Amino acid sequence: MTKIALISGVTGQDGSYLAELLLGKGYEVHAVIRRSSSFNTERIEHLYVDPHEPGVKFFLHYGDLADASNLRRLVERVKPDEVYNLGAQSHVKVSFEEPEYTVDVDALGTLRFLEAIRDYRERTGHEVRFYQASSSEMFGAAPPPQNETTPFHPRSPYACAKLYSHWQTINYRESYGMFACSGILFNHESERRGETFVTRKITRAATRIQMGLQDKLYLGNLSAKRDWGFAGDYVEAMWRMLQADQPDDFVIATGEAYSVQEFVDRTFAMLELDPRRHVEIDPRYYRPAEVDALLGDASKARTKLGWSPTVTFDGLIRRMVEHDLMLARREKLLLGAGHGAGSTQGQDT
Ligand code: NAP
Ligand code: F7E
């Protein structure tokens, strides 16, 4: 029997890797995309096939986590075996500027999905497994290392919203016997990472500096420490959670933490650049409250799911640098030919 998955957030970094993984495993994949005035499907273009073609297994549906009736309709129509709720306003700094919207999507959006699944399941008897994209940000000020038993201390509207969804996921499991899992994922990155998250901001800027396309990189707090893994490894963990015998919650992390400064230094060293000549601090990138140190202990996932990361810190930086160097070279070629290149100007956080 072909399994059917429904993904929210498919146009994001993780959604694109997860869709690839599930299609590779023979799943029929349905995914929610938001209507946008500009294209937002770049990360999944390589997966898309015209639905008029025979044997198509990847289907896109318009929808939004703010729209409960839409989520209900999607669950009814798609009849999923597994739902992966990855959709979110996922930027911590932006969540301080848009707290209400962040809570609507990241907290209530999850509740809307859970309710749609509960009703569908009660009416049809069809079991639907649910994955919630929880975050290490929920630990916030709790001292490292953090694992599943560490008390939470969220430090942003984003983290508070994610904590609400985390507890609702557990609540629906305990109240209704739903197979609902919360994956507490530490930072994970890739060449598909959004360009306003610090790692990609650094690799994009450093490679553009090397190609003579910019001179300065402005950053905020360089002393914050994060446990950075590779997104491709982390979507494998999501899938494994939903294949387990029992629903449970898992920390997913590498067990190594580095400061933003260390990320800068290694990226610039890889390109034989001196960061002291190019990196400056701009307080506009500081947050009202900072999460100083995240370091995950993923022993439970290793023991119960057989999961462990495959990409090292340097390996992660190398693949991001190689990709962004290719983008910078292309941008320079286009500029030389008199064409402006796309940029994220005005979206810098
Ligand atoms: P991302 O690249 O920012 O992608 C977010 C996705 O959510 C995009 O597809 C976005 O659609 C969609 N989305 C935003 N608002 C929505 C709404 N109102 N309704 C439906 N979809 C909406 O994030 P990511 O890095 O892939 O992360 C995936 C999930 O894991 C998120 O929930 C994030 O909070 C969580 N998480 C991420 C990390 C990490 O380090 N990456 C760690 C822990 C948890 P558009 O493309 O249209 O904007
Ligand atoms: O910041 C510092 C910043 O925005 C990392 C999301 O995926 O992971 C992500 O949240 C650190 C912070 O990620 C800049 O202050 C310095 O200490 O890359 P980030 P995040 O806030 O850790 C978690 C697990 C999620 O769940 C989230 O969805 O870097 N920092 N200077 C900067 N950060 C940014 N963005 N820009 C700077 O210029």
Coordinates of C-alpha atoms and ligand atoms in Angstrom, one line a residue:
M1 CA 0.0 0.0 0.0
T2 CA 1.4 3.4 -0.9
K3 CA 1.5 5.7 2.1
I4 CA 0.1 9.1 1.9
A5 CA 1.8 12.1 3.6
L6 CA 0.6 15.7 4.0
I7 CA 3.2 18.3 4.7
S8 CA 2.8 22.0 5.7
G9 CA 5.8 24.2 5.1
V10 CA 7.0 22.3 2.0
T11 CA 8.4 25.5 0.4
G12 CA 10.8 25.9 3.3
Q13 CA 14.2 24.4 3.9
D14 CA 13.0 21.3 5.8
G15 CA 9.8 20.8 3.8
S16 CA 11.8 20.5 0.6
Y17 CA 14.2 17.9 2.1
L18 CA 11.3 16.0 3.7
A19 CA 9.3 15.9 0.4
E20 CA 12.4 14.5 -1.4
L21 CA 12.9 11.9 1.3
L22 CA 9.3 10.7 1.3
L23 CA 9.0 10.6 -2.5
G24 CA 12.3 8.6 -2.5
K25 CA 10.5 6.1 -0.2
G26 CA 7.6 5.7 -2.6
Y27 CA 5.1 7.9 -0.7
E28 CA 2.4 9.9 -2.3
V29 CA 3.1 13.4 -1.1
H30 CA 0.6 16.2 -0.7
A31 CA 1.8 19.6 0.4
V32 CA 0.3 22.9 1.5
I33 CA 1.6 26.1 -0.3
R34 CA 0.6 29.7 0.3
R35 CA -0.5 31.9 -2.4
S36 CA 2.2 34.5 -3.0
S37 CA 2.5 37.4 -5.4
S38 CA 6.1 36.2 -6.2
F39 CA 7.3 32.7 -6.6
N40 CA 7.8 30.8 -3.3
T41 CA 8.4 27.3 -4.8
E42 CA 12.1 27.6 -5.7
R43 CA 13.2 24.9 -3.2
I44 CA 10.7 22.3 -4.6
E45 CA 10.9 23.1 -8.3
H46 CA 13.0 20.0 -9.0
L47 CA 10.3 17.8 -7.5
Y48 CA 7.3 19.3 -9.3
V49 CA 5.7 17.3 -12.1
D50 CA 2.7 18.5 -14.1
P51 CA -0.3 16.7 -12.5
H52 CA -1.6 15.9 -16.0
E53 CA 1.4 13.6 -16.5
P54 CA 0.8 9.9 -15.5
G55 CA 2.2 8.5 -12.3
V56 CA 2.5 11.8 -10.5
K57 CA 3.1 11.4 -6.7
F58 CA 3.7 15.0 -5.6
F59 CA 0.6 17.3 -5.3
L60 CA 0.5 20.9 -4.2
H61 CA -2.6 22.5 -2.5
Y62 CA -3.2 26.1 -1.6
G63 CA -3.7 26.5 2.1
D64 CA -2.6 28.3 5.3
L65 CA -2.3 27.4 8.9
A66 CA -4.4 30.4 9.7
D67 CA -7.3 28.9 7.9
A68 CA -9.0 26.0 9.8
S69 CA -11.6 25.2 7.2
N70 CA -8.9 24.8 4.6
L71 CA -6.9 22.4 6.8
R72 CA -10.0 20.4 7.5
R73 CA -10.8 20.1 3.8
L74 CA -7.3 19.1 3.0
V75 CA -7.3 16.3 5.6
E76 CA -10.6 15.1 4.3
R77 CA -9.5 15.1 0.7
V78 CA -6.0 13.8 1.0
K79 CA -6.8 11.1 3.7
P80 CA -3.2 11.2 4.9
D81 CA -1.5 8.4 6.9
E82 CA 1.1 10.9 8.1
V83 CA 1.0 14.7 8.6
Y84 CA 4.2 16.7 9.1
N85 CA 3.4 20.1 10.4
L86 CA 6.5 22.2 9.4
G87 CA 4.8 25.4 8.4
A88 CA 5.7 28.4 10.7
Q89 CA 6.8 32.0 10.9
S90 CA 10.1 30.5 11.8
H91 CA 12.3 33.6 12.4
V92 CA 12.9 34.4 16.1
K93 CA 13.8 38.1 15.6
V94 CA 10.8 38.6 13.3
S95 CA 8.6 37.1 16.0
F96 CA 9.4 40.0 18.3
E97 CA 8.0 42.4 15.6
E98 CA 5.0 40.2 14.7
P99 CA 4.1 38.4 17.9
E100 CA 0.4 38.0 17.3
Y101 CA 0.8 36.7 13.8
T102 CA 3.5 34.3 14.9
V103 CA 1.3 32.9 17.7
D104 CA -1.6 32.6 15.3
V105 CA 0.4 30.4 12.8
D106 CA 2.9 28.7 15.1
A107 CA 0.6 28.0 18.0
L108 CA -3.0 28.1 16.9
G109 CA -2.1 26.7 13.5
T110 CA -1.0 23.5 15.2
L111 CA -4.2 23.3 17.2
R112 CA -6.2 23.7 14.0
F113 CA -4.4 20.9 12.4
L114 CA -4.8 18.6 15.4
E115 CA -8.5 19.3 15.6
A116 CA -9.0 18.6 11.9
I117 CA -7.2 15.3 12.3
R118 CA -9.0 14.3 15.5
D119 CA -12.4 14.8 13.9
Y120 CA -11.4 13.0 10.7
R121 CA -10.0 10.1 12.7
E122 CA -13.1 9.9 14.9
R123 CA -15.4 9.9 11.9
T124 CA -13.5 7.5 9.7
G125 CA -11.5 5.4 12.1
H126 CA -8.4 6.2 9.9
E127 CA -5.3 6.5 12.0
V128 CA -3.2 9.6 11.1
R129 CA 0.3 10.0 12.5
F130 CA 1.2 13.6 13.3
Y131 CA 4.7 15.2 13.5
Q132 CA 5.1 18.6 15.2
A133 CA 8.2 20.7 14.3
S134 CA 9.2 21.8 17.8
S135 CA 12.3 23.7 18.5
S136 CA 15.3 24.0 20.8
E137 CA 14.3 27.6 21.2
M138 CA 11.8 26.3 23.7
F139 CA 14.8 25.6 26.1
G140 CA 15.8 29.3 25.8
A141 CA 17.5 30.3 29.0
A142 CA 17.8 26.7 30.4
P143 CA 21.6 25.9 30.8
P144 CA 23.1 23.4 28.3
P145 CA 23.2 20.5 27.6
Q146 CA 19.5 20.2 27.0
N147 CA 17.5 17.0 26.6
E148 CA 13.9 15.8 26.7
T149 CA 13.7 16.3 30.5
T150 CA 15.2 19.8 30.6
P151 CA 12.7 22.4 31.9
F152 CA 11.7 24.9 29.2
H153 CA 12.3 28.6 29.5
P154 CA 11.3 30.2 26.2
R155 CA 12.8 33.7 25.4
S156 CA 10.7 34.9 22.3
P157 CA 7.2 35.0 21.0
Y158 CA 8.3 32.3 18.6
A159 CA 9.6 30.0 21.4
C160 CA 6.4 30.6 23.4
A161 CA 4.2 29.7 20.4
K162 CA 6.3 26.6 19.7
L163 CA 6.0 25.5 23.4
Y164 CA 2.2 25.8 23.2
S165 CA 2.2 23.5 20.1
H166 CA 4.6 21.1 21.8
W167 CA 2.3 20.7 24.8
Q168 CA -0.8 20.5 22.6
T169 CA 0.8 17.7 20.6
I170 CA 1.4 15.8 23.9
N171 CA -2.1 16.7 25.1
Y172 CA -3.7 15.2 22.0
R173 CA -1.6 12.1 22.4
E174 CA -2.6 11.7 26.0
S175 CA -6.3 12.8 25.7
Y176 CA -7.3 11.1 22.4
G177 CA -4.6 8.4 22.0
M178 CA -3.4 10.1 18.8
F179 CA 0.0 9.0 17.4
A180 CA 1.4 12.5 17.8
C181 CA 5.2 13.2 18.1
S182 CA 7.1 16.4 18.9
G183 CA 10.6 16.6 17.4
I184 CA 12.6 19.1 19.4
L185 CA 15.1 20.0 16.7
F186 CA 18.2 22.1 17.3
N187 CA 19.4 24.5 14.6
H188 CA 19.8 22.8 11.3
E189 CA 21.1 24.4 8.1
S190 CA 22.0 23.8 4.5
E191 CA 22.4 25.5 1.2
R192 CA 18.6 25.8 1.2
R193 CA 18.5 27.7 4.5
G194 CA 16.7 31.1 4.4
E195 CA 19.2 33.9 3.8
T196 CA 18.3 35.9 6.9
F197 CA 19.3 33.1 9.3
V198 CA 22.8 33.7 10.6
T199 CA 24.6 30.8 9.0
R200 CA 23.4 31.4 5.5
K201 CA 23.8 35.2 5.9
I202 CA 27.4 34.5 6.7
T203 CA 28.1 32.0 3.8
R204 CA 26.3 34.2 1.3
A205 CA 28.1 37.4 2.4
A206 CA 31.6 35.7 2.6
T207 CA 31.3 34.2 -0.8
R208 CA 30.0 37.5 -2.3
I209 CA 32.9 39.3 -0.6
Q210 CA 35.3 36.9 -2.2
M211 CA 33.8 37.6 -5.6
G212 CA 34.1 41.4 -5.0
L213 CA 30.3 41.8 -4.9
Q214 CA 30.2 43.3 -1.4
D215 CA 32.7 44.4 1.2
K216 CA 31.0 44.3 4.7
L217 CA 29.0 41.8 6.6
Y218 CA 26.9 43.3 9.5
L219 CA 26.0 41.0 12.3
G220 CA 24.5 41.1 15.8
N221 CA 25.5 39.0 18.8
L222 CA 28.6 36.9 17.9
S223 CA 28.9 35.1 21.2
A224 CA 25.6 33.2 21.1
K225 CA 26.3 29.4 20.8
R226 CA 24.3 27.0 18.7
D227 CA 24.3 23.3 18.0
W228 CA 24.2 23.3 14.2
G229 CA 23.4 20.2 12.1
F230 CA 22.5 19.4 8.5
A231 CA 18.8 19.7 7.6
G232 CA 19.0 16.6 5.4
D233 CA 19.9 14.5 8.5
Y234 CA 17.1 16.1 10.5
V235 CA 14.2 15.3 8.2
E236 CA 15.3 11.6 8.4
A237 CA 14.7 11.9 12.2
M238 CA 11.2 13.3 11.6
W239 CA 10.3 10.3 9.4
R240 CA 11.8 7.8 11.9
M241 CA 9.7 9.3 14.7
L242 CA 6.5 8.5 12.8
Q243 CA 7.6 4.9 12.0
A244 CA 8.2 4.0 15.6
D245 CA 6.0 1.6 17.6
Q246 CA 5.0 4.3 20.1
P247 CA 4.6 8.0 19.7
D248 CA 7.1 10.0 21.7
D249 CA 9.1 13.2 21.8
F250 CA 12.8 13.5 20.8
V251 CA 15.6 15.9 20.9
I252 CA 17.5 16.0 17.6
A253 CA 21.0 17.5 17.7
T254 CA 24.7 16.9 17.0
G255 CA 26.0 17.3 20.6
E256 CA 28.5 20.0 19.5
A257 CA 28.0 23.7 20.0
Y258 CA 29.9 26.6 18.4
S259 CA 29.6 30.4 18.7
V260 CA 28.5 32.6 15.8
Q261 CA 32.0 34.0 15.9
E262 CA 33.4 30.5 15.3
F263 CA 31.0 30.0 12.4
V264 CA 32.3 33.3 10.9
D265 CA 35.9 32.4 11.4
R266 CA 35.7 29.0 9.8
T267 CA 33.7 30.3 6.9
F268 CA 36.1 33.1 6.2
A269 CA 39.1 30.8 6.7
M270 CA 37.7 28.4 4.1
L271 CA 37.7 31.3 1.6
E272 CA 41.1 32.6 2.8
L273 CA 39.6 35.9 3.9
D274 CA 40.2 37.9 7.1
P275 CA 36.9 38.4 8.9
R276 CA 38.4 41.4 10.9
R277 CA 38.5 43.3 7.6
H278 CA 34.9 42.6 6.7
V279 CA 32.7 41.9 9.7
E280 CA 31.1 44.7 11.7
I281 CA 28.6 44.7 14.5
D282 CA 25.2 46.4 14.0
P283 CA 23.1 46.5 17.2
R284 CA 19.9 46.4 15.0
Y285 CA 20.5 42.6 14.9
Y286 CA 20.4 42.2 18.6
R287 CA 17.2 40.6 20.0
P288 CA 15.2 41.9 23.0
A289 CA 16.1 38.7 24.8
E290 CA 18.9 36.4 23.6
V291 CA 19.2 32.6 23.8
D292 CA 22.9 32.3 24.8
A293 CA 23.7 28.6 24.5
L294 CA 22.0 25.6 23.0
L295 CA 23.7 22.2 23.0
G296 CA 21.5 19.2 22.5
D297 CA 21.8 15.7 23.9
A298 CA 20.2 13.4 21.4
S299 CA 20.9 10.1 23.2
K300 CA 17.3 9.1 23.3
A301 CA 17.0 9.4 19.5
R302 CA 20.2 7.5 19.0
T303 CA 19.0 4.6 21.2
K304 CA 15.3 4.5 20.3
L305 CA 15.3 5.6 16.6
G306 CA 18.9 4.6 15.7
W307 CA 19.4 8.2 14.5
S308 CA 22.7 10.0 14.4
P309 CA 23.9 13.0 12.3
T310 CA 26.2 12.3 9.3
V311 CA 27.4 15.8 8.5
T312 CA 30.1 17.5 10.6
F313 CA 30.3 21.2 11.4
D314 CA 33.1 21.8 8.9
G315 CA 31.3 19.6 6.3
L316 CA 28.1 21.7 6.8
I317 CA 30.0 24.9 6.3
R318 CA 31.9 23.5 3.2
R319 CA 28.7 22.5 1.4
M320 CA 27.1 25.9 2.1
V321 CA 30.2 27.8 1.0
E322 CA 30.5 25.7 -2.2
H323 CA 26.9 26.3 -3.1
D324 CA 27.0 30.0 -2.3
L325 CA 30.3 30.5 -4.2
M326 CA 28.5 29.1 -7.3
L327 CA 25.7 31.6 -6.7
A328 CA 28.2 34.5 -6.3
R329 CA 30.0 33.5 -9.5
R330 CA 26.7 33.4 -11.4
E331 CA 25.7 36.8 -10.0
K332 CA 29.1 38.3 -11.1
L333 CA 28.7 36.8 -14.6
L334 CA 25.2 38.3 -14.8
L335 CA 26.3 41.7 -13.6
G336 CA 29.1 41.6 -16.2
A337 CA 26.5 40.9 -18.9
G338 CA 24.5 43.9 -17.7
H339 CA 21.8 42.0 -15.7
G340 CA 21.0 42.7 -12.1
A341 CA 20.8 39.7 -9.8
G342 CA 18.1 38.8 -7.3
S343 CA 18.8 40.0 -3.8
T344 CA 17.2 39.9 -0.3
Q345 CA 17.7 43.6 0.3
G346 CA 15.1 44.9 2.6
Q347 CA 14.6 41.5 4.2
D348 CA 17.7 41.6 6.3
T349 CA 17.2 40.4 10.0
Ligands
NAP1 P1 11.4 27.9 6.8 O1 12.5 27.6 5.8 O2 11.2 29.3 7.3 O3 10.0 27.4 6.2 C1 8.8 27.7 6.8 C2 7.7 27.2 5.9 O4 6.4 27.5 6.6 C3 7.6 27.8 4.5 O5 7.2 26.8 3.6 C4 6.5 28.8 4.7 O6 5.9 29.1 3.5 C5 5.6 28.1 5.6 N1 4.6 28.9 6.3 C6 4.8 30.1 6.9 N2 3.7 30.6 7.3 C7 2.7 29.8 7.0 C8 1.3 29.8 7.1 N3 0.7 30.8 7.7 N4 0.6 28.7 6.7 C9 1.3 27.7 6.0 N5 2.6 27.6 5.8 C10 3.3 28.7 6.3 O7 11.6 26.9 8.1 P2 12.5 25.6 8.2 O8 13.8 26.0 8.7 O9 12.3 24.7 7.0 O10 11.8 24.9 9.5 C11 10.7 24.1 9.4 C12 9.9 24.0 10.7 O11 10.8 23.6 11.7 C13 9.4 25.3 11.2 O12 8.2 25.1 11.9 C14 10.4 25.8 12.1 O13 9.9 26.7 13.1 C15 10.9 24.5 12.8 N6 12.2 24.5 13.3 C16 13.3 24.8 12.4 C17 14.6 24.7 12.9 C18 15.8 25.0 12.0 O14 16.9 25.1 12.6 N7 15.6 25.1 10.7 C19 14.8 24.1 14.2 C20 13.7 23.8 15.0 C21 12.4 23.9 14.5 P3 6.4 30.3 2.5 O15 7.5 29.7 1.7 O16 5.2 30.7 1.7 O17 6.9 31.4 3.4
F7E2 O1 20.2 33.1 14.9 C1 22.7 35.4 16.3 C2 21.3 35.4 16.9 O2 18.4 33.5 13.3 C3 21.2 32.3 15.5 C4 15.3 29.1 13.5 O3 15.4 28.1 12.6 O4 16.8 27.9 15.0 C5 16.6 29.2 14.3 O5 16.5 30.2 15.3 C6 22.0 33.2 16.5 C7 21.2 34.0 17.4 O6 18.6 31.2 14.4 C8 22.8 37.7 13.5 O7 21.2 36.5 17.8 C9 24.0 37.3 15.3 O8 21.7 34.0 18.7 O9 20.2 31.9 12.7 P1 19.4 32.5 13.7 P2 17.8 31.0 15.7 O10 17.4 32.3 16.3 O11 18.7 30.2 16.6 C10 15.8 27.6 15.9 C11 16.2 26.2 16.5 C12 14.5 27.6 15.4 O12 13.6 26.9 15.7 C13 14.2 28.8 14.5 O13 13.0 28.5 13.7 O14 22.8 34.1 15.7 N1 23.0 36.4 15.3 N2 23.9 38.1 14.2 C14 22.2 36.7 14.2 N3 21.1 36.1 13.7 C15 20.5 36.6 12.6 N4 19.4 36.0 12.1 N5 21.1 37.6 11.9 C16 22.2 38.3 12.4 O15 22.7 39.2 11.7

